[in-house]
Tab-separated table of C-alpha atoms in Angstrom:
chain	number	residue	atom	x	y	z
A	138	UNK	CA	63.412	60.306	77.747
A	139	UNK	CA	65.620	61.853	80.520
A	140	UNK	CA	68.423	64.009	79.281
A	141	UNK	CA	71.687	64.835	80.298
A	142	UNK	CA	71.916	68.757	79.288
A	143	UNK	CA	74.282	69.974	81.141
A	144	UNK	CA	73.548	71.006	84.791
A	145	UNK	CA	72.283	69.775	87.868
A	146	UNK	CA	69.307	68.536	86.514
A	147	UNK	CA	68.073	66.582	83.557
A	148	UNK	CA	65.482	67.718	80.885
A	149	UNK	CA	63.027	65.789	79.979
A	150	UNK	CA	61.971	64.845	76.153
A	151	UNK	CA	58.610	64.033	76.138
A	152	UNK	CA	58.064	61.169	73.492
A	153	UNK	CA	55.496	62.798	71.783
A	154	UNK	CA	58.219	65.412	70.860
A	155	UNK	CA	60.288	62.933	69.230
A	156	UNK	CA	59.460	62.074	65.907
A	157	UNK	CA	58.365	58.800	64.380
A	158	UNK	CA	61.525	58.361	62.528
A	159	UNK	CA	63.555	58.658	65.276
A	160	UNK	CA	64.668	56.138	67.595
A	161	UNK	CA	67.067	57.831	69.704
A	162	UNK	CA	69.303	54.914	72.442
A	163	UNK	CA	71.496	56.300	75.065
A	164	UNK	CA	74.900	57.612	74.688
A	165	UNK	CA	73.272	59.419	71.305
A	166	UNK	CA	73.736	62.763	71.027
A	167	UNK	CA	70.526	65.019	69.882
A	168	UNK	CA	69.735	68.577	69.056
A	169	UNK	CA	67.276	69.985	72.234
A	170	UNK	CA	65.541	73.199	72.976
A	171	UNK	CA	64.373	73.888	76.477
A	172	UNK	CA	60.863	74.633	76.373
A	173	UNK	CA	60.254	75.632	79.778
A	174	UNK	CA	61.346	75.587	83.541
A	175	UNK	CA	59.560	74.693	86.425
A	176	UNK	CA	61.663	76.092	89.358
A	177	UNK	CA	59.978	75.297	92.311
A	178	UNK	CA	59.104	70.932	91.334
A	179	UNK	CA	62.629	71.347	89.500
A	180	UNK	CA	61.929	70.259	86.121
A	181	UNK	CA	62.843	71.412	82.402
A	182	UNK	CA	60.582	70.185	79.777
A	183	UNK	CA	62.411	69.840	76.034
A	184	UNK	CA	61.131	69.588	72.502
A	185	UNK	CA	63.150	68.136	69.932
A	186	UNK	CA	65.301	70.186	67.471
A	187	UNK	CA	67.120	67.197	65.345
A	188	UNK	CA	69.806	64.829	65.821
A	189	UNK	CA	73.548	66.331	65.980
C-alpha cells in the first residue's frame, strides 16, 4: 500500500508488514515508521506501527 506521509513522496507499506487483522481502505489513518530511504530510486520503505 502507497502512503501519503507527508512529503514529496509516498512510503510504501509492504503487505507483509501489515498484519492479518488489519484491513486498512483509503482515507484511514495508520501509525507508520519509516524503515529506510533509498535516495537515489526515491523510495521509503515503512513497517507498520498500529492504527491511530
Amino acid at each position: 500500500a502507497f502512503v501519503d506521509i507527508g512529503v514529496k513522496q509516498d512510503g510504501l507499506l509492504h503487505r507483509s508488514q501489515i498484519p492479518r487483522y488489519a484491513d486498512p481502505t483509503v482515507g484511514d489513518v495508520l501509525s507508520v515508521e519509516i524503515l529506510s530511504v533509498d535516495s537515489e530510486r526515491g523510495r521509503i520503505s515503512l513497517g507498520w506501527v498500529g492504527d491511530r
